Coordinates of C-alpha atoms and ligand atoms in Angstrom, one line a residue:
M1 CA 0.0 0.0 0.0
T2 CA 2.5 2.6 1.1
G3 CA 5.8 1.1 -0.1
L4 CA 7.3 2.0 3.3
R5 CA 9.6 -0.4 5.0
S6 CA 10.8 0.6 8.5
L7 CA 8.9 1.0 11.7
I8 CA 9.5 2.9 15.0
L9 CA 7.4 2.2 18.1
V10 CA 7.8 4.6 21.0
T11 CA 6.1 3.6 24.3
I12 CA 6.1 6.1 27.2
D13 CA 5.4 4.6 30.6
C14 CA 2.5 6.1 32.6
L15 CA 1.5 8.7 30.0
R16 CA -2.1 9.6 30.5
A17 CA -4.1 10.6 27.4
D18 CA -5.5 13.7 29.1
H19 CA -2.0 15.1 29.8
V20 CA -0.9 15.6 26.2
G21 CA -1.7 18.9 24.3
F22 CA -3.0 17.2 21.2
L23 CA -5.8 15.6 23.3
G24 CA -6.7 18.9 25.0
Y25 CA -4.4 19.3 28.0
A26 CA -3.9 23.0 28.8
R27 CA -0.3 22.9 30.1
P28 CA 2.6 22.8 27.6
T29 CA 3.7 19.2 28.1
T30 CA 3.9 18.1 24.5
P31 CA 4.7 20.9 22.0
F32 CA 6.8 18.6 19.8
L33 CA 4.2 15.8 19.8
D34 CA 1.5 18.3 19.1
S35 CA 3.2 19.2 15.9
L36 CA 3.7 15.5 15.1
A37 CA 0.0 14.8 15.8
A38 CA -1.0 17.5 13.3
E39 CA 0.4 15.3 10.5
S40 CA -0.6 11.9 12.0
F41 CA -3.5 9.7 12.8
V42 CA -4.6 10.5 16.4
F43 CA -6.8 8.3 18.5
S44 CA -8.6 9.9 21.4
N45 CA -9.9 6.7 22.8
A46 CA -6.8 4.4 22.6
I47 CA -7.3 1.8 25.3
A48 CA -4.5 -0.3 27.0
A49 CA -5.4 -4.0 27.0
G50 CA -4.3 -4.2 30.7
V51 CA -2.7 -2.3 33.5
P52 CA 0.1 -2.0 34.6
T53 CA 3.1 -2.7 32.4
Y54 CA 3.1 -6.5 32.6
Y55 CA -0.6 -6.7 31.7
S56 CA -0.3 -4.1 28.9
F57 CA 2.7 -5.2 26.8
P58 CA 1.7 -8.6 25.7
A59 CA -1.0 -6.9 23.6
I60 CA 1.3 -4.2 22.3
M61 CA 4.2 -6.5 21.3
A62 CA 2.3 -9.7 20.5
S63 CA -1.3 -8.7 20.0
R64 CA -2.4 -11.1 22.7
F65 CA -4.7 -10.5 25.7
P66 CA -2.6 -10.5 28.9
L67 CA -4.4 -13.3 30.6
A68 CA -5.0 -15.5 27.5
F69 CA -2.3 -18.0 28.4
G70 CA -3.4 -18.2 32.0
R71 CA -2.7 -15.6 34.7
D72 CA 0.5 -17.1 35.8
V73 CA 2.1 -16.2 32.5
I74 CA 3.6 -12.7 32.7
G75 CA 5.1 -11.0 29.7
L76 CA 5.8 -12.8 26.4
A77 CA 6.0 -16.6 26.5
P78 CA 9.2 -18.2 25.1
S79 CA 9.0 -18.4 21.3
E80 CA 5.8 -16.5 21.2
T81 CA 5.4 -14.6 17.9
S82 CA 5.8 -10.9 18.4
L83 CA 6.2 -7.7 16.3
A84 CA 10.0 -8.0 16.7
S85 CA 10.2 -11.7 15.7
I86 CA 8.1 -11.2 12.6
L87 CA 10.2 -8.2 11.4
R88 CA 13.5 -9.9 12.1
G89 CA 12.2 -12.9 10.2
A90 CA 11.4 -10.5 7.3
G91 CA 15.0 -9.4 7.2
Y92 CA 14.8 -6.3 9.4
A93 CA 17.5 -5.0 11.7
T94 CA 15.8 -4.8 15.1
A95 CA 16.7 -2.9 18.2
A96 CA 15.1 -2.1 21.6
F97 CA 16.3 0.6 24.0
L98 CA 14.2 0.5 27.1
A99 CA 14.7 2.8 30.1
G100 CA 15.1 0.3 32.9
N101 CA 11.7 -1.1 33.5
P102 CA 12.3 -4.5 35.2
Y103 CA 9.1 -6.0 33.6
L104 CA 10.4 -5.3 30.1
S105 CA 13.4 -7.6 30.4
P106 CA 14.6 -11.0 29.2
R107 CA 13.1 -12.5 32.3
F108 CA 9.7 -11.7 30.7
G109 CA 10.7 -12.5 27.2
Y110 CA 10.9 -9.0 25.7
D111 CA 14.4 -9.5 24.2
S112 CA 12.9 -12.0 21.8
G113 CA 13.3 -11.0 18.1
F114 CA 15.8 -8.2 18.8
D115 CA 19.3 -8.1 17.4
V116 CA 20.1 -5.4 19.9
F117 CA 18.4 -5.3 23.2
H118 CA 19.4 -2.8 25.8
D119 CA 17.2 -2.6 28.9
F120 CA 19.5 -0.4 31.1
L121 CA 18.8 -2.7 34.0
D122 CA 22.3 -3.7 35.2
A123 CA 23.0 -0.5 37.2
E124 CA 19.5 -0.4 38.4
L125 CA 19.5 -3.9 39.8
A126 CA 22.8 -3.2 41.5
E127 CA 21.2 -0.2 43.1
Q128 CA 18.2 -2.2 44.3
L129 CA 20.5 -4.8 45.8
A130 CA 22.5 -2.2 47.6
A131 CA 19.2 -0.7 48.9
T132 CA 18.0 -4.0 50.3
E133 CA 21.3 -4.6 52.1
A134 CA 21.2 -1.3 53.9
T135 CA 18.1 -2.2 55.8
A136 CA 19.2 -2.7 59.4
L137 CA 17.6 0.7 60.4
H138 CA 14.5 -0.2 58.3
R139 CA 14.1 -3.6 60.1
W140 CA 14.4 -1.9 63.5
N141 CA 11.9 0.7 62.4
E142 CA 9.4 -2.0 61.3
R143 CA 9.6 -3.7 64.6
V144 CA 9.0 -0.5 66.5
A145 CA 6.2 0.5 64.1
A146 CA 4.4 -2.8 64.6
T147 CA 4.5 -2.4 68.4
C148 CA 3.2 1.1 68.2
H149 CA 0.4 0.1 65.8
K150 CA -0.9 -2.3 68.5
I151 CA -1.7 0.8 70.6
V152 CA -4.3 2.8 68.6
P153 CA -3.3 6.4 69.3
L154 CA 0.4 5.7 69.0
G155 CA 0.4 4.2 65.5
P156 CA -0.3 7.3 63.4
L157 CA 1.8 9.4 65.7
Y158 CA 4.8 7.1 65.2
D159 CA 4.3 7.1 61.4
E160 CA 4.3 10.9 61.3
L161 CA 7.4 11.2 63.5
Y162 CA 9.3 8.6 61.5
F163 CA 8.4 10.3 58.2
R164 CA 9.8 13.6 59.6
Y165 CA 12.8 11.9 60.9
C166 CA 13.6 10.4 57.5
Q167 CA 13.1 13.8 55.8
K168 CA 15.0 16.1 58.1
I169 CA 17.4 14.1 60.3
A170 CA 18.4 10.9 58.6
S171 CA 19.2 12.6 55.2
P172 CA 19.1 16.4 55.7
A173 CA 20.7 17.4 52.3
A174 CA 18.5 16.6 49.3
P175 CA 20.6 15.2 46.4
S176 CA 19.9 16.7 43.0
L177 CA 17.0 15.6 40.8
D178 CA 19.4 13.8 38.5
E179 CA 20.8 11.8 41.5
M180 CA 17.3 10.9 42.8
R181 CA 16.0 9.7 39.5
R182 CA 15.6 5.9 39.3
F183 CA 15.5 5.5 35.5
P184 CA 17.7 6.6 32.7
S185 CA 16.2 9.7 31.2
A186 CA 14.9 9.9 27.6
G187 CA 18.0 11.8 26.6
L188 CA 20.2 8.8 27.2
I189 CA 17.8 6.4 25.4
V190 CA 17.6 8.7 22.4
D191 CA 21.4 9.0 22.3
H192 CA 21.7 5.2 22.1
A193 CA 18.9 4.8 19.5
S194 CA 20.4 7.6 17.3
E195 CA 23.8 5.9 17.4
W196 CA 22.2 2.6 16.3
L197 CA 20.2 4.3 13.6
S198 CA 23.4 6.0 12.2
G199 CA 24.7 2.5 11.3
I200 CA 21.6 1.2 9.6
A201 CA 22.9 1.9 6.1
G202 CA 19.7 1.3 4.1
Q203 CA 18.5 -1.8 5.8
P204 CA 14.8 -1.8 6.8
F205 CA 14.6 -1.6 10.6
F206 CA 12.3 -1.9 13.6
L207 CA 13.2 0.3 16.5
W208 CA 11.4 0.1 19.9
I209 CA 12.0 2.8 22.4
H210 CA 10.5 2.8 25.9
L211 CA 10.8 5.9 28.0
M212 CA 10.2 6.1 31.8
D213 CA 10.3 9.9 32.4
P214 CA 6.7 10.3 33.6
H215 CA 7.1 7.2 35.9
S216 CA 7.3 7.6 39.7
P217 CA 9.3 8.7 41.6
Y218 CA 8.7 12.0 39.8
Y219 CA 12.2 13.5 39.4
P220 CA 12.3 15.3 36.0
P221 CA 15.4 17.1 34.8
R222 CA 15.7 20.6 36.1
Q223 CA 15.7 21.8 32.5
A224 CA 12.3 20.2 31.9
L225 CA 10.8 22.1 34.9
E226 CA 12.2 25.3 33.4
L227 CA 10.7 24.5 30.0
M228 CA 7.3 24.2 31.7
G229 CA 7.9 27.6 33.4
D230 CA 8.2 25.9 36.8
H231 CA 11.0 27.6 38.7
G232 CA 9.7 27.2 42.2
I233 CA 10.2 23.4 43.0
T234 CA 13.6 22.9 44.6
D235 CA 15.4 19.6 44.8
A236 CA 14.5 19.3 48.5
R237 CA 10.8 20.1 47.8
A238 CA 10.7 17.5 45.0
R239 CA 12.1 14.9 47.4
Y240 CA 9.6 15.9 50.1
L241 CA 6.7 15.7 47.6
N242 CA 7.7 12.2 46.4
S243 CA 8.2 10.9 49.9
F244 CA 4.9 12.3 51.1
W245 CA 3.0 11.1 48.0
N246 CA 4.4 7.6 48.7
R247 CA 3.0 7.4 52.2
D248 CA 0.5 4.7 53.0
D249 CA -0.3 6.0 56.4
V250 CA -2.1 9.2 55.4
G251 CA -5.6 9.7 54.0
V252 CA -6.7 11.0 50.6
N253 CA -7.5 14.5 52.1
R254 CA -4.0 15.1 53.3
L255 CA -2.5 13.7 50.0
K256 CA -4.8 16.1 48.1
R257 CA -2.9 19.1 49.4
Y258 CA 0.2 18.0 47.5
R259 CA -1.5 16.7 44.3
E260 CA -1.1 19.8 42.2
E261 CA 2.7 20.0 43.0
V262 CA 3.1 16.3 42.3
L263 CA 1.3 16.8 39.0
R264 CA 3.8 19.6 38.1
L265 CA 6.7 17.1 38.5
Y266 CA 4.8 14.4 36.5
D267 CA 4.1 16.9 33.7
A268 CA 7.7 18.0 33.5
G269 CA 8.6 14.3 33.0
I270 CA 6.3 14.2 30.0
R271 CA 7.8 17.4 28.7
W272 CA 11.3 15.8 28.8
A273 CA 10.1 12.8 26.8
D274 CA 8.6 15.2 24.3
E275 CA 11.8 17.2 24.0
Q276 CA 13.8 14.0 23.4
M277 CA 11.3 12.8 20.8
G278 CA 12.1 16.0 18.9
R279 CA 15.8 15.1 19.0
L280 CA 15.0 11.6 17.8
V281 CA 13.1 12.9 14.8
N282 CA 15.8 15.4 14.0
A283 CA 18.3 12.5 14.0
L284 CA 16.0 10.5 11.6
R285 CA 15.8 13.5 9.3
R286 CA 19.6 13.9 9.4
F287 CA 20.0 10.2 8.4
G288 CA 17.4 10.6 5.6
L289 CA 15.1 8.1 7.3
W290 CA 12.2 10.2 8.5
D291 CA 10.0 9.9 5.4
K292 CA 10.8 6.2 4.9
C293 CA 9.4 4.9 8.2
V294 CA 6.1 4.7 10.1
L295 CA 6.2 5.9 13.6
A296 CA 3.7 5.0 16.4
L297 CA 3.8 6.6 19.8
T298 CA 1.7 5.4 22.7
A299 CA 1.8 4.4 26.4
D300 CA 1.4 1.2 28.2
H301 CA -1.0 2.7 30.7
G302 CA -1.8 6.0 32.4
E303 CA -1.3 7.2 36.0
E304 CA -3.7 7.9 38.9
F305 CA -3.6 11.0 41.0
L306 CA -6.4 10.2 43.5
E307 CA -9.2 10.3 40.9
H308 CA -10.5 7.1 42.3
G309 CA -8.6 7.3 45.6
G310 CA -5.4 5.7 44.4
R311 CA -1.9 6.8 43.3
Y312 CA 0.5 5.4 40.6
H313 CA -0.8 2.5 38.5
A314 CA -2.1 -0.4 40.5
P315 CA -3.9 -3.2 38.5
K316 CA -7.2 -1.4 38.0
I317 CA -9.0 -0.4 34.8
T318 CA -10.3 3.1 35.6
E319 CA -10.1 5.7 32.7
E320 CA -7.0 7.5 34.0
L321 CA -5.2 4.2 33.8
I322 CA -6.5 2.6 30.6
R323 CA -6.8 5.6 28.3
V324 CA -3.5 6.4 26.6
P325 CA -2.4 8.6 23.7
L326 CA -1.9 7.0 20.3
V327 CA -0.3 8.7 17.3
I328 CA 0.5 6.9 14.1
R329 CA 2.5 8.9 11.5
V330 CA 2.4 7.3 8.0
P331 CA 4.4 9.4 5.5
R332 CA 2.9 10.0 2.1
V333 CA -0.6 9.7 3.4
T334 CA -2.0 13.2 3.0
A335 CA -1.8 15.4 6.0
R336 CA -5.5 16.4 5.7
S337 CA -6.7 12.9 6.2
Q338 CA -4.1 12.0 8.8
A339 CA -4.8 14.9 11.2
M340 CA -8.4 13.8 11.8
Q341 CA -8.9 12.5 15.3
R342 CA -10.5 9.1 15.6
H343 CA -12.9 8.8 18.6
T344 CA -13.9 5.2 18.4
A345 CA -12.2 2.9 20.9
F346 CA -8.9 1.6 19.6
S347 CA -7.6 -1.3 21.6
L348 CA -3.8 -1.5 21.7
L349 CA -4.4 -5.2 20.9
D350 CA -5.0 -3.9 17.3
L351 CA -1.8 -1.9 17.2
A352 CA 0.7 -4.5 16.1
P353 CA -1.5 -5.8 13.2
T354 CA -2.3 -2.3 12.1
L355 CA 1.4 -1.3 12.1
L356 CA 2.3 -4.4 10.1
D357 CA -0.4 -3.5 7.6
T358 CA 1.1 0.0 7.1
I359 CA 4.3 -1.6 6.0
D360 CA 2.7 -4.3 3.9
I361 CA 3.6 -7.3 6.1
P362 CA 0.9 -9.8 6.9
S363 CA 0.0 -10.5 10.5
P364 CA 0.4 -14.0 11.9
G365 CA -2.6 -16.1 12.8
S366 CA -1.6 -16.0 16.5
F367 CA -2.4 -12.3 16.7
M368 CA -5.7 -11.8 18.5
G369 CA -6.2 -8.2 17.3
R370 CA -7.0 -7.1 13.7
S371 CA -5.6 -4.4 11.5
R372 CA -7.5 -1.2 11.7
W373 CA -5.6 0.4 8.9
P374 CA -8.3 -0.2 6.2
F375 CA -10.9 1.4 8.5
L376 CA -9.0 4.5 9.7
T377 CA -11.1 6.8 7.6
T378 CA -14.4 5.4 8.8
R379 CA -16.2 4.8 12.0
D380 CA -16.1 1.1 12.7
G381 CA -17.7 1.2 16.1
A382 CA -15.2 -1.1 17.8
A383 CA -15.1 -2.0 21.5
A384 CA -11.8 -2.5 23.5
V385 CA -11.4 -5.2 26.1
T386 CA -9.1 -4.4 29.0
E387 CA -8.3 -6.7 31.9
C388 CA -5.9 -7.3 34.8
V389 CA -5.5 -9.3 38.0
S390 CA -6.7 -7.6 41.1
G391 CA -3.9 -7.0 43.7
C392 CA -1.0 -8.2 41.5
T393 CA 1.4 -5.4 42.2
N394 CA 4.5 -7.6 42.1
P395 CA 4.5 -10.4 39.5
F396 CA 8.0 -11.5 40.6
H397 CA 6.0 -13.2 43.4
T398 CA 4.3 -15.8 41.4
G399 CA 1.5 -16.3 44.0
D400 CA 0.4 -12.6 43.5
R401 CA -0.5 -13.4 39.9
L402 CA -3.5 -15.7 40.8
G403 CA -6.0 -13.2 42.1
P404 CA -9.5 -12.5 40.7
R405 CA -9.8 -10.8 37.2
I406 CA -11.1 -7.3 36.6
L407 CA -12.5 -7.1 33.1
G408 CA -13.7 -4.0 31.2
I409 CA -15.4 -3.6 27.8
R410 CA -14.9 0.0 26.6
E411 CA -16.8 1.5 23.8
E412 CA -16.5 5.2 22.7
R413 CA -19.4 6.1 25.1
Y414 CA -20.1 3.2 27.4
K415 CA -17.9 1.1 29.6
L416 CA -18.8 -2.0 31.5
V417 CA -16.5 -3.1 34.4
I418 CA -16.8 -6.6 35.9
D419 CA -14.8 -7.1 39.1
F420 CA -14.9 -10.8 39.8
G421 CA -13.2 -10.4 43.2
A422 CA -15.8 -7.9 44.5
G423 CA -18.6 -9.7 42.6
C424 CA -19.9 -6.5 41.0
E425 CA -20.6 -5.2 37.6
Q426 CA -20.9 -1.5 36.7
L427 CA -21.9 0.3 33.6
F428 CA -20.7 3.9 33.0
D429 CA -21.9 6.5 30.5
L430 CA -18.6 8.3 29.8
E431 CA -20.2 11.0 27.8
K432 CA -22.3 12.2 30.8
D433 CA -19.8 11.0 33.4
P434 CA -16.2 11.2 32.0
G435 CA -14.7 10.9 35.5
E436 CA -16.4 7.5 35.9
K437 CA -17.8 8.4 39.3
E438 CA -21.4 7.2 39.1
P439 CA -22.3 3.9 37.6
L440 CA -25.7 3.7 35.9
S441 CA -28.5 2.1 37.8
P442 CA -29.0 -1.6 36.9
D443 CA -32.3 -0.8 35.1
A444 CA -30.7 1.8 32.8
E445 CA -29.5 1.2 29.3
K446 CA -30.4 -2.5 29.3
A447 CA -29.7 -3.0 25.6
V448 CA -26.2 -1.5 26.0
R449 CA -25.5 -3.6 29.1
R450 CA -26.6 -6.7 27.3
R451 CA -24.4 -5.9 24.3
L452 CA -21.3 -5.3 26.5
L453 CA -22.0 -8.4 28.6
D454 CA -22.2 -10.5 25.5
Q455 CA -18.7 -9.2 24.5
A456 CA -17.4 -9.9 28.0
R457 CA -18.7 -13.5 27.7
F458 CA -17.3 -13.9 24.3
H459 CA -13.9 -12.7 25.5
L460 CA -13.9 -15.0 28.5
I461 CA -14.7 -18.1 26.4
N462 CA -11.9 -17.2 24.0
S463 CA -9.4 -16.6 26.8
G464 CA -10.2 -19.9 28.3
R465 CA -9.5 -21.7 25.0
A466 CA -6.0 -20.2 24.8
G467 CA -5.2 -20.9 28.4
D468 CA -4.0 -24.5 27.9
S469 CA -1.5 -23.7 25.3
E470 CA 2.1 -25.0 25.2
Y471 CA 3.2 -21.4 25.7
R472 CA 2.0 -21.5 29.3
L473 CA 4.2 -24.5 30.1
R474 CA 7.2 -22.8 28.5
A475 CA 6.6 -19.6 30.4
R476 CA 6.4 -21.6 33.7
L477 CA 9.6 -23.4 32.9
R478 CA 11.3 -20.0 32.3
D479 CA 10.1 -18.8 35.7
L480 CA 11.6 -21.9 37.3
Q481 CA 14.9 -21.4 35.5
F482 CA 15.2 -17.8 36.7
E483 CA 14.3 -18.9 40.3
C484 CA 17.0 -21.6 40.1
D485 CA 19.6 -19.2 38.7
S486 CA 19.0 -16.7 41.5
L487 CA 19.5 -19.3 44.3
Ligands
ZN501 ZN1 4.3 0.7 32.8

């Protein structure tokens, strides 16, 4: 169709759809991406197939529902067909530069199909190990805290004093934002990607970049805060905000006082990713590659800032977590038709087949999604399925993976949420209730409810069929191998 060959996929961790300029955000988080969006297909209802990272990426990279192989399979299964393995098989040079997310690692199969795979995790792991060793004080504190919490008035008082102790006495001087950041910033990732691109020499390529700048803890580069016009947040204040925001012992009302400042840090992280995307595109232009490749930019999930009482990105499927930006730039397709926004739901399950279609490569039969490329100029009324396992916040603990499923069916206007653990089913009208605060009464919109329930049933039946696959066994063997290696 297009005669294009190469493909770039950029994923930005924790990037909410409603915090980018091209989807209506008022603060200047994405001036570069706004200009890119003006010549691209833009999807205002792109929906992650799961939350968080480990429930989202199987759909992005392998067009497969996250729980389809059974909920004990996290990530890609060994030898599972993915975007990277298909393109390498088609003779592409393939490379991934990922900013240190432990769930996007060889442990979970994401190196499969890549000639070059750099996850920047070595230094990070060493840091984590060092942190777990320096815990004598922490263990002592846990014992005292447990004792205090047995005496009701003492527990909260102890928590408050310990927090202040940590902030002011244990480490009085705040390190710089760069020292406190836990992930390589987008600048480093783009440096590595640009260097790799400089050696491509005419070969078709697939490049995957994953940026972590908006991810917590929120320590953006100082320069990003200045670009946002934010000169008032000192290094010490940023540390205080992150520490307070991370507290489990205070209620929503106290956290709310800090929400706006925390959002300013989060927004600056987005701005830095945006700046570096501009640098990446400049490098592509310099190498003469920009008009020869398709570029897609999206996020694995969003981020919560108390909208439903939570923080960060726990396994839940509320709108602030499942709705992500999606931009697809296809050169040579006229700017006028590209710049139209698509409002129908676009599941990230459909992203890989759609991208393959743009470069004239057929999708494998194992992909559960379908190409939307032929329908991008029409309204095809699709619904997106999204799902996760309640309470699974650390899939390194295999027992955490086996909780009850939360399932959502998301159309442009309506969304059905079935929480199997809580035993409840809620229907939302997102046009009247975009904040998803008031489920409709059980008697309302019966036809809609029936339609979405039918889709949920269909999805569960299909998921069950895939659950016995050989992939499941291979993934479990891989887990055992890693556990043995770490003994
Ligand atoms: Zn993530």
